[in-house]
XYZ file of C-alpha atoms in Angstrom:
641
model
C 89.752 181.491 283.389
C 88.740 178.389 281.423
C 91.031 175.396 281.370
C 91.046 173.043 278.418
C 91.603 169.412 279.327
C 93.011 167.324 276.460
C 91.411 163.990 275.660
C 93.452 160.938 276.535
C 95.140 158.921 273.841
C 92.696 156.813 271.903
C 89.595 158.705 272.955
C 86.564 159.194 270.720
C 85.419 162.762 270.276
C 81.651 163.305 270.210
C 81.451 166.999 270.973
C 81.112 168.497 267.511
C 84.925 168.712 267.264
C 87.495 166.764 265.303
C 91.165 166.103 265.842
C 91.926 167.503 262.413
C 94.817 166.017 260.433
C 96.707 163.284 262.306
C 100.007 161.726 261.307
C 99.588 158.365 263.017
C 96.139 156.714 263.169
C 97.434 153.954 265.426
C 98.448 156.464 268.114
C 94.807 157.539 268.507
C 93.393 154.001 268.616
C 91.898 153.081 271.997
C 92.690 149.436 272.925
C 89.001 148.836 273.682
C 87.560 150.850 270.803
C 84.933 148.134 270.247
C 83.178 149.164 273.465
C 82.381 152.580 272.027
C 81.375 152.620 268.398
C 78.625 150.034 267.913
C 75.653 152.339 268.367
C 73.081 154.266 266.329
C 75.833 156.000 264.341
C 77.272 152.620 263.341
C 73.874 151.615 261.972
C 74.025 154.717 259.766
C 77.592 154.390 258.509
C 77.257 150.651 257.796
C 73.563 150.596 256.901
C 74.248 149.780 253.254
C 75.260 146.284 254.423
C 74.041 145.627 257.979
C 70.553 147.083 257.421
C 70.017 145.645 253.931
C 67.477 142.810 254.199
C 68.368 141.380 250.795
C 72.044 141.038 251.724
C 71.097 139.365 255.007
C 68.735 136.951 253.256
C 71.364 135.915 250.704
C 73.937 135.373 253.464
C 71.528 133.219 255.483
C 70.730 131.233 252.343
C 74.421 130.357 252.097
C 75.065 129.773 255.822
C 71.919 127.638 256.224
C 73.030 125.428 253.361
C 76.633 125.092 254.574
C 75.618 124.108 258.107
C 72.550 122.039 257.194
C 70.626 123.382 260.184
C 67.733 121.106 261.185
C 64.518 121.697 263.124
C 65.194 121.972 266.857
C 68.930 122.650 266.489
C 70.528 125.226 268.795
C 72.658 128.027 267.359
C 74.631 130.817 269.004
C 75.564 133.865 266.939
C 78.542 135.651 268.519
C 78.894 139.396 267.962
C 75.300 139.246 266.754
C 74.854 143.027 266.568
C 71.215 144.026 266.110
C 70.379 140.360 265.456
C 69.868 140.602 261.701
C 71.083 137.066 260.906
C 69.206 135.398 263.759
C 66.005 137.275 262.964
C 66.193 136.130 259.347
C 67.062 132.570 260.398
C 63.970 132.489 262.633
C 61.910 132.735 259.436
C 63.428 129.497 258.112
C 62.259 127.025 260.756
C 61.911 126.184 264.438
C 65.369 126.576 265.988
C 66.764 127.426 269.428
C 68.460 130.742 268.671
C 70.817 132.719 270.894
C 72.772 135.903 270.279
C 75.539 137.615 272.257
C 77.121 141.006 271.640
C 79.214 143.455 273.646
C 77.131 146.450 272.534
C 74.284 147.251 274.918
C 72.659 149.420 272.276
C 72.638 146.688 269.633
C 71.518 143.862 271.936
C 68.640 145.933 273.254
C 67.669 146.830 269.709
C 67.765 143.139 268.810
C 65.520 142.276 271.774
C 63.058 144.998 270.830
C 62.850 143.871 267.201
C 62.381 140.233 268.257
C 59.549 141.230 270.608
C 57.867 143.280 267.903
C 58.090 140.339 265.490
C 56.928 137.864 268.106
C 59.919 135.544 267.691
C 61.749 133.725 270.482
C 65.451 134.573 270.347
C 67.531 134.965 273.506
C 69.843 137.945 273.139
C 72.448 138.792 275.787
C 75.039 141.463 276.326
C 78.409 139.912 277.070
C 82.059 139.303 276.248
C 82.832 136.569 273.714
C 86.034 135.748 275.619
C 83.979 134.457 278.543
C 80.694 133.056 277.338
C 77.781 132.858 279.802
C 76.693 129.407 278.620
C 77.271 125.871 279.819
C 79.675 123.517 278.092
C 78.240 121.367 275.278
C 75.242 123.641 274.734
C 75.054 124.363 271.003
C 74.872 122.484 267.738
C 76.271 125.502 265.884
C 78.127 128.729 266.621
C 78.504 131.480 264.036
C 80.761 134.537 263.929
C 79.406 136.578 261.040
C 79.605 139.978 259.405
C 83.339 140.330 259.849
C 83.184 140.347 263.663
C 86.471 138.596 264.472
C 89.858 140.180 265.142
C 88.820 143.307 267.057
C 91.064 142.831 270.089
C 94.525 144.282 270.518
C 96.205 140.877 270.726
C 95.710 137.605 268.873
C 95.657 135.864 272.283
C 92.214 137.363 272.901
C 90.990 135.891 269.616
C 92.277 132.498 270.760
C 90.229 132.900 273.964
C 87.121 133.330 271.824
C 87.877 130.198 269.831
C 88.480 128.204 273.033
C 85.163 129.387 274.458
C 83.389 128.458 271.226
C 84.978 124.996 271.387
C 83.765 124.643 274.985
C 80.118 125.592 274.366
C 79.755 123.512 271.187
C 78.388 120.009 271.566
C 80.663 117.167 270.483
C 80.482 117.262 266.696
C 79.108 120.812 266.782
C 80.209 123.150 264.013
C 81.585 126.673 263.846
C 81.020 128.918 260.826
C 83.082 132.090 260.457
C 82.713 134.964 258.008
C 86.049 136.826 258.189
C 87.656 139.730 256.333
C 90.205 138.404 253.848
C 93.437 139.805 255.273
C 95.478 139.064 252.170
C 93.055 140.964 249.955
C 92.650 143.945 252.293
C 96.364 144.356 252.974
C 96.919 144.994 249.263
C 93.619 146.654 248.320
C 92.410 148.865 251.188
C 91.311 152.416 250.325
C 93.518 154.964 252.172
C 90.925 157.767 251.978
C 87.276 158.015 250.993
C 84.085 159.903 251.711
C 80.419 159.235 251.000
C 76.908 160.412 251.812
C 75.175 157.923 254.103
C 71.812 159.704 253.997
C 70.487 163.149 253.125
C 71.934 164.762 256.264
C 75.076 162.773 257.048
C 78.336 162.047 255.295
C 81.383 160.134 256.482
C 85.064 160.649 255.716
C 87.445 157.727 256.234
C 91.195 157.267 256.538
C 93.036 153.948 256.736
C 96.583 152.766 257.293
C 98.361 149.584 258.312
C 99.510 149.222 261.914
C 103.212 149.307 262.713
C 103.371 145.502 262.822
C 101.522 145.256 259.499
C 99.027 142.887 261.167
C 96.056 145.229 261.636
C 94.252 147.763 259.482
C 93.553 150.985 261.396
C 90.547 153.043 260.283
C 89.290 156.485 261.172
C 85.733 157.744 260.592
C 84.627 161.360 260.832
C 80.841 161.533 260.618
C 79.305 164.930 259.886
C 75.735 166.180 260.116
C 74.897 168.967 257.666
C 73.247 171.005 260.441
C 75.193 170.046 263.580
C 78.662 169.614 262.113
C 80.981 166.783 263.166
C 79.116 164.366 265.419
C 81.843 161.765 265.886
C 85.536 161.303 265.135
C 86.455 157.707 265.923
C 89.193 155.130 265.350
C 88.949 151.361 265.079
C 91.009 148.399 263.896
C 90.821 144.810 262.748
C 93.405 142.067 262.594
C 94.130 140.964 259.035
C 93.801 137.190 259.138
C 94.871 135.085 256.192
C 93.416 131.632 255.640
C 96.709 130.043 256.718
C 97.071 131.980 259.984
C 93.446 131.485 261.015
C 93.582 127.767 260.132
C 96.621 127.419 262.413
C 94.828 129.133 265.330
C 91.707 127.028 264.890
C 93.729 123.818 264.744
C 95.637 124.629 267.938
C 92.372 125.084 269.825
C 91.307 121.559 268.857
C 88.919 121.999 265.947
C 89.072 119.489 263.105
C 87.678 119.144 259.582
C 88.391 122.727 258.528
C 86.934 123.771 255.178
C 87.002 127.075 253.291
C 83.979 127.879 251.132
C 85.078 130.691 248.882
C 84.678 134.433 249.344
C 81.752 136.841 249.718
C 81.755 140.105 247.810
C 78.926 142.392 248.905
C 76.672 144.157 246.389
C 75.813 147.317 248.365
C 73.072 149.648 247.117
C 75.274 152.654 247.891
C 78.096 150.872 246.056
C 80.743 153.005 247.715
C 83.391 152.336 250.383
C 82.729 148.883 251.875
C 85.932 148.849 253.924
C 86.410 145.638 255.894
C 83.189 144.154 254.471
C 84.432 144.304 250.867
C 85.874 140.801 250.631
C 85.440 138.023 253.233
C 86.120 134.315 253.267
C 83.844 131.663 254.770
C 85.040 128.674 256.773
C 83.467 125.847 258.726
C 85.087 123.539 261.254
C 84.012 120.865 263.742
C 84.500 120.518 267.508
C 85.786 116.961 267.846
C 85.669 116.245 271.588
C 84.046 114.194 274.348
C 81.004 115.277 276.326
C 81.920 117.206 279.490
C 81.390 115.393 282.820
C 77.938 116.045 284.252
C 77.844 118.455 287.159
C 76.631 117.381 290.538
C 73.147 118.419 291.553
C 73.055 121.878 293.089
C 73.087 121.990 296.868
C 69.980 123.408 298.503
C 70.585 126.961 299.698
C 69.211 128.271 302.985
C 67.531 131.625 302.479
C 66.246 133.933 305.202
C 63.395 136.186 304.051
C 63.137 139.519 305.897
C 59.788 141.297 305.711
C 57.873 144.156 307.292
C 56.620 143.741 310.860
C 52.821 143.152 310.954
C 52.766 143.915 314.702
C 53.901 147.518 314.148
C 52.128 150.519 312.670
C 52.893 151.506 309.083
C 51.852 155.042 308.139
C 51.968 154.220 304.424
C 48.979 151.867 304.727
C 45.450 153.349 304.813
C 44.717 152.358 308.425
C 48.392 152.436 309.403
C 48.419 148.662 309.877
C 48.639 145.396 307.969
C 45.249 144.264 306.627
C 43.766 141.229 304.887
C 45.275 142.172 301.528
C 48.744 142.358 303.083
C 48.445 138.918 304.650
C 47.109 137.486 301.370
C 50.151 138.973 299.593
C 52.496 137.370 302.123
C 50.746 134.015 301.758
C 51.068 134.124 297.951
C 54.747 134.950 298.347
C 55.265 131.900 300.557
C 53.391 129.687 298.100
C 55.488 131.039 295.240
C 58.747 130.432 297.085
C 57.708 126.944 298.202
C 57.859 125.820 294.552
C 61.615 126.486 294.345
C 63.321 123.147 294.950
C 66.876 124.507 295.249
C 66.064 126.819 298.159
C 64.893 126.339 301.724
C 63.236 129.405 303.251
C 62.770 130.754 306.744
C 60.921 134.002 307.439
C 61.680 136.849 309.851
C 59.271 139.717 310.438
C 59.695 140.642 314.094
C 61.819 143.770 314.033
C 62.303 144.029 317.804
C 64.158 140.713 317.774
C 65.546 140.890 314.236
C 69.199 141.288 315.180
C 69.115 138.384 317.637
C 67.181 136.209 315.179
C 69.745 136.874 312.468
C 72.605 136.089 314.853
C 71.060 132.681 315.553
C 70.640 131.889 311.845
C 73.839 133.471 310.554
C 75.974 130.333 310.304
C 73.199 128.449 308.490
C 72.300 131.238 306.037
C 73.470 131.284 302.415
C 71.476 134.345 301.353
C 69.031 136.876 302.767
C 66.023 137.733 300.602
C 65.476 141.356 301.621
C 61.777 142.024 301.031
C 61.472 144.594 303.801
C 60.467 147.502 301.580
C 58.508 148.886 304.540
C 61.839 149.732 306.172
C 63.165 148.809 309.601
C 60.383 149.308 312.129
C 58.018 149.851 309.157
C 59.615 153.263 308.676
C 60.259 153.883 304.965
C 63.096 156.264 305.843
C 64.866 153.272 307.374
C 64.613 150.955 304.379
C 68.382 151.281 304.010
C 68.899 150.133 307.615
C 68.162 146.505 306.704
C 70.964 146.111 304.121
C 73.252 148.172 306.375
C 72.619 145.692 309.196
C 73.197 142.743 306.868
C 76.487 144.202 305.673
C 77.682 144.706 309.250
C 76.813 141.065 309.926
C 78.577 140.020 306.703
C 75.426 138.364 305.353
C 74.861 138.307 301.564
C 71.487 139.751 300.547
C 69.305 140.497 297.560
C 68.746 143.976 296.202
C 70.519 147.284 296.380
C 72.932 148.572 299.004
C 72.216 151.280 301.606
C 73.728 154.090 299.539
C 71.617 153.307 296.476
C 68.451 153.165 298.594
C 69.340 156.498 300.206
C 69.932 158.144 296.837
C 66.680 156.914 295.326
C 64.598 157.963 298.323
C 65.431 161.558 297.378
C 63.594 162.427 294.143
C 65.398 165.745 293.671
C 68.815 164.131 294.104
C 67.996 161.455 291.529
C 66.885 164.168 289.108
C 70.289 165.805 289.458
C 72.174 162.554 288.880
C 69.993 161.756 285.869
C 70.628 165.166 284.335
C 74.359 164.770 284.896
C 74.472 161.593 282.796
C 72.159 162.846 280.063
C 68.890 161.230 281.176
C 65.925 163.583 280.567
C 63.727 164.667 283.486
C 60.605 166.795 283.797
C 60.976 170.483 284.710
C 60.630 170.953 288.461
C 61.693 172.868 291.554
C 61.816 172.148 295.299
C 60.009 173.938 298.131
C 61.427 173.460 301.627
C 59.392 173.489 304.815
C 60.735 176.978 305.595
C 59.662 178.496 302.260
C 56.638 180.772 302.558
C 57.201 182.250 299.101
C 58.409 180.541 295.969
C 58.950 181.443 292.345
C 56.851 179.411 289.937
C 59.093 179.007 286.903
C 57.219 176.241 285.066
C 53.788 176.476 283.420
C 50.603 174.854 284.728
C 49.480 172.149 285.149
C 51.944 170.963 287.788
C 51.961 168.200 290.379
C 53.232 168.474 293.964
C 54.944 165.439 295.529
C 56.765 164.691 298.757
C 60.430 164.778 297.764
C 61.183 161.912 300.154
C 59.091 158.764 300.071
C 57.888 155.817 298.075
C 54.724 153.769 297.492
C 53.110 157.006 296.201
C 52.876 158.301 299.772
C 51.256 161.739 299.743
C 50.408 161.690 296.010
C 46.680 161.911 295.199
C 44.519 163.372 292.448
C 44.351 166.631 294.421
C 48.105 167.111 294.021
C 47.586 168.110 290.383
C 47.301 171.899 290.242
C 46.069 174.119 287.427
C 46.298 177.420 289.323
C 48.478 178.959 292.001
C 45.615 178.462 294.476
C 45.418 174.750 293.616
C 49.153 174.422 294.184
C 49.015 176.196 297.550
C 46.168 173.883 298.625
C 48.086 170.794 297.451
C 51.177 171.784 299.420
C 49.117 172.471 302.536
C 47.308 169.130 302.174
C 50.593 167.208 301.911
C 51.834 168.957 305.041
C 48.689 168.537 307.155
C 46.914 165.409 305.898
C 50.045 163.299 305.554
C 52.071 164.951 308.316
C 54.948 165.584 305.915
C 57.364 168.375 306.898
C 60.198 167.765 304.443
C 60.865 169.366 301.010
C 58.154 169.139 298.345
C 58.919 168.622 294.663
C 56.773 170.649 292.247
C 56.997 169.104 288.798
C 55.420 169.829 285.434
C 52.429 167.523 284.997
C 53.103 165.445 281.920
C 50.155 164.267 279.847
C 51.639 161.485 277.707
C 51.855 157.766 278.324
C 53.035 156.661 281.781
C 55.389 153.708 281.383
C 57.694 151.565 283.495
C 60.892 149.694 282.637
C 61.843 146.685 284.773
C 65.275 145.071 284.991
C 66.218 141.814 286.728
C 69.894 140.886 287.019
C 73.104 142.862 287.098
C 75.318 144.767 284.681
C 77.054 141.672 283.297
C 73.900 139.549 282.930
C 70.498 141.204 283.027
C 66.984 140.848 281.654
C 64.929 143.846 280.556
C 61.264 142.981 281.091
C 58.533 144.103 278.679
C 57.696 147.781 279.167
C 54.243 148.375 280.642
C 51.931 151.364 280.387
C 49.170 152.584 282.677
C 45.803 152.301 280.916
C 43.544 155.217 281.899
C 40.865 154.512 279.286
C 38.240 153.505 281.907
C 39.033 156.317 284.359
C 36.025 158.653 284.805
C 36.348 161.827 282.772
C 37.718 164.828 284.599
C 40.043 162.940 286.939
C 43.764 163.600 286.435
C 45.615 160.645 284.951
C 48.003 159.653 287.713
C 48.921 156.323 289.277
C 49.181 157.548 292.860
C 48.195 156.595 296.390
C 44.534 156.036 295.502
C 45.421 153.546 292.746
C 47.646 151.510 295.054
C 45.933 151.629 298.435
C 42.260 152.738 298.358
C 40.027 149.873 297.204
C 36.906 152.020 296.683
C 38.782 154.611 294.616
C 37.935 154.922 290.887
C 41.673 154.710 290.316
C 42.058 151.264 291.869
C 38.832 150.079 290.251
C 39.619 151.200 286.700
C 43.384 151.447 286.214
C 45.259 148.510 284.735
C 48.759 147.934 283.434
C 49.119 146.805 279.833
C 52.022 146.120 277.519
C 53.211 149.443 276.143
C 52.853 150.004 272.415
C 55.770 152.282 271.604
C 57.864 152.996 268.521
C 61.020 150.889 268.473
C 63.262 153.952 268.737
C 61.400 155.231 271.818
C 61.449 151.819 273.486
C 65.188 151.644 272.828
C 65.700 155.124 274.298
C 63.805 154.233 277.484
C 65.784 151.039 277.969
C 69.155 152.678 277.329
C 68.435 155.511 279.769
C 67.226 153.021 282.400
C 70.360 150.918 282.025
C 72.536 154.029 282.397
C 70.764 154.841 285.664
C 70.963 151.218 286.823
C 74.730 151.320 286.399
C 75.330 154.845 287.704
C 73.265 154.297 290.857
C 74.828 150.858 291.447
C 71.438 149.121 291.529
C 71.518 145.396 292.257
C 69.461 142.380 291.186
C 66.189 144.147 290.302
C 64.898 147.649 289.765
C 61.989 149.569 288.201
C 62.203 152.881 286.382
C 59.085 155.032 286.029
C 58.724 157.377 283.062
C 56.150 159.662 281.520
C 55.998 161.111 278.034
C 55.296 164.770 277.410
C 52.944 166.127 274.751
C 55.663 165.584 272.127
C 56.105 161.922 273.157
C 59.500 162.706 274.672
C 60.312 160.537 277.734
C 60.997 162.114 281.124
C 62.252 160.120 284.089
C 60.014 160.324 287.163
C 61.458 157.875 289.687
C 63.993 155.106 290.207
C 62.758 152.244 292.394
C 65.507 149.889 293.604
C 64.046 146.879 295.431
C 60.657 147.614 293.831
C 57.380 146.087 294.967
C 57.666 142.296 294.927
C 53.993 141.391 295.431
C 52.191 138.999 293.085
C 50.051 141.744 291.505
C 52.676 144.528 291.434
C 54.211 146.220 288.423
C 57.286 143.970 288.352
C 55.135 140.827 288.438
C 52.929 142.216 285.655
C 55.957 142.907 283.455
C 57.310 139.439 284.186
C 53.981 137.828 283.330
C 53.802 139.650 279.995
C 57.313 138.368 279.313
C 56.269 134.755 279.972
C 57.647 134.522 283.515
C 55.257 133.519 286.300
C 55.463 134.831 289.868
C 57.638 131.970 291.138
C 60.026 132.346 288.202
C 60.311 136.087 288.865
C 61.233 135.465 292.491
C 63.735 132.804 291.436
C 65.307 135.178 288.894
C 65.908 137.770 291.636
C 67.409 135.143 293.949
C 69.639 133.784 291.190
C 70.805 137.294 290.260
C 71.941 137.917 293.839
C 73.443 134.453 294.274
C 75.451 134.800 291.047
C 76.612 138.276 292.088
C 78.110 136.855 295.285
C 79.254 133.575 293.706
C 80.039 134.133 289.996
C 79.495 131.036 287.904
C 81.835 130.365 285.010
C 79.326 128.238 283.182
C 75.729 129.292 283.905
C 72.985 127.096 282.568
C 71.649 127.668 279.087
C 68.368 129.499 279.605
């Protein structure tokens, strides 16, 4: 018997169903509707305005003139969306430009477009009620495109204005582009419908809220082939000039001026809704400079690493070699350049607990770089953070549970599938299985299900016949001494790419996506970045493979980033992580692995991504440390950077 579970009040349906006729739009409005609707569908329904370059150019012409922006000025655009105004403004001169928006989809799209255009704009995901910028940071703040009045209470709008006042420099100016509440209250369209492209049309309903202060809207978007794709509700507070002027004055702004109204000339020339008629205002933050903060105290950081005195089966000769010691030395040099940290290093695992006990009272943070695992046993990588948690020591990187999850490739595949992240076709063979059913076509690749650092993955793991596969499985068992389950996965032939993230869910940086370049690999060798590429110096893989900046369509780049961020959040990753992907023959991405606490070495994938993004090795290490430090000690006013 199937049980139907009703959606909660205010939910957005995205299942090909619609609520049908409703008597009260306000009843179905979710209080945080703004978290849900600013996505790819929004860019379709509102494309006639927000994707029209001519409209954006004319608006920037006006705003640039009103603010008199000069070379070198700093400007923050709140609720910046996909960055259309900032991107256009970057064409007008050399400015310090920043954008913040609550929508992960739109901010990532903005970052991708800025990278493609080669312009320097710092976009962040965040809440305008608590801005992640220092006081007195900006010459100008803008709130454009009718992006004010989304919250359920006017008190939240006041919080935004107070934050804007705080981050503006003394004499800094705010420009707002706001829906004209007086006009809309008397002229809104109760019902409409329009084609938004050749395959989609949208039907809209509108009504005033019970208190007559907000306009509630409903959109039902339909695809001609798939049917209803979304049925959603949203609202906006109807501010008049008088009410908004009163709010702005109470916050402390002075010199308020209104500059007429904007009426948009849309190419579709149909239902413009809240964008139909907006007024423009400017005002000035008249205030004193904030007191300067005291210099940051130096933090004592303990760095935990692998034990060079113990064997490590991952390494070619099962021991640390010259390359390992060179890597450690470059790490120490990189860290020595950080003036706000003092480092001590622990690598003796037999005495690790006692050593930590001695340093505990003098330790502000532990930099957990022991990706070898406790006792150089990769299965015990999670033991280090578990120990640190028992000792109540703050540390960098992910927690024991996340590390345990990600060590199991099959488990991660299941979690990914559950949240809609695509994975390659595969099945698992246990140590007890003598027979198995091959339900995916050749070629395939066999991998140890448990492990990292490409342990047990060589060119000979790629199989084109059942005999090849049997040999690969036997080789993994005998050559690498692996007696756990083996993952047999379809061998994908498209680009192999990696997405790197530094930070945490409330403040993160997505590094440039990199791709493995196989162009110099001798013909006939399978294109894999496995054990030979990472560990065997005389291998053609290590000698010819290199990582380059990926050249991907914007939509594909966006898809990879969004999926990676979903996994980052679902798996509770911390501070830094790498996500490995491969495209199939149709250029569709498939997730291969999630690597929390990924390789930190100077020539590793994370360092290569950071370098492409303009961040040197020391800056990468500092970013990881700062991410962890901020996670344990949230800062209300982080530095502008």
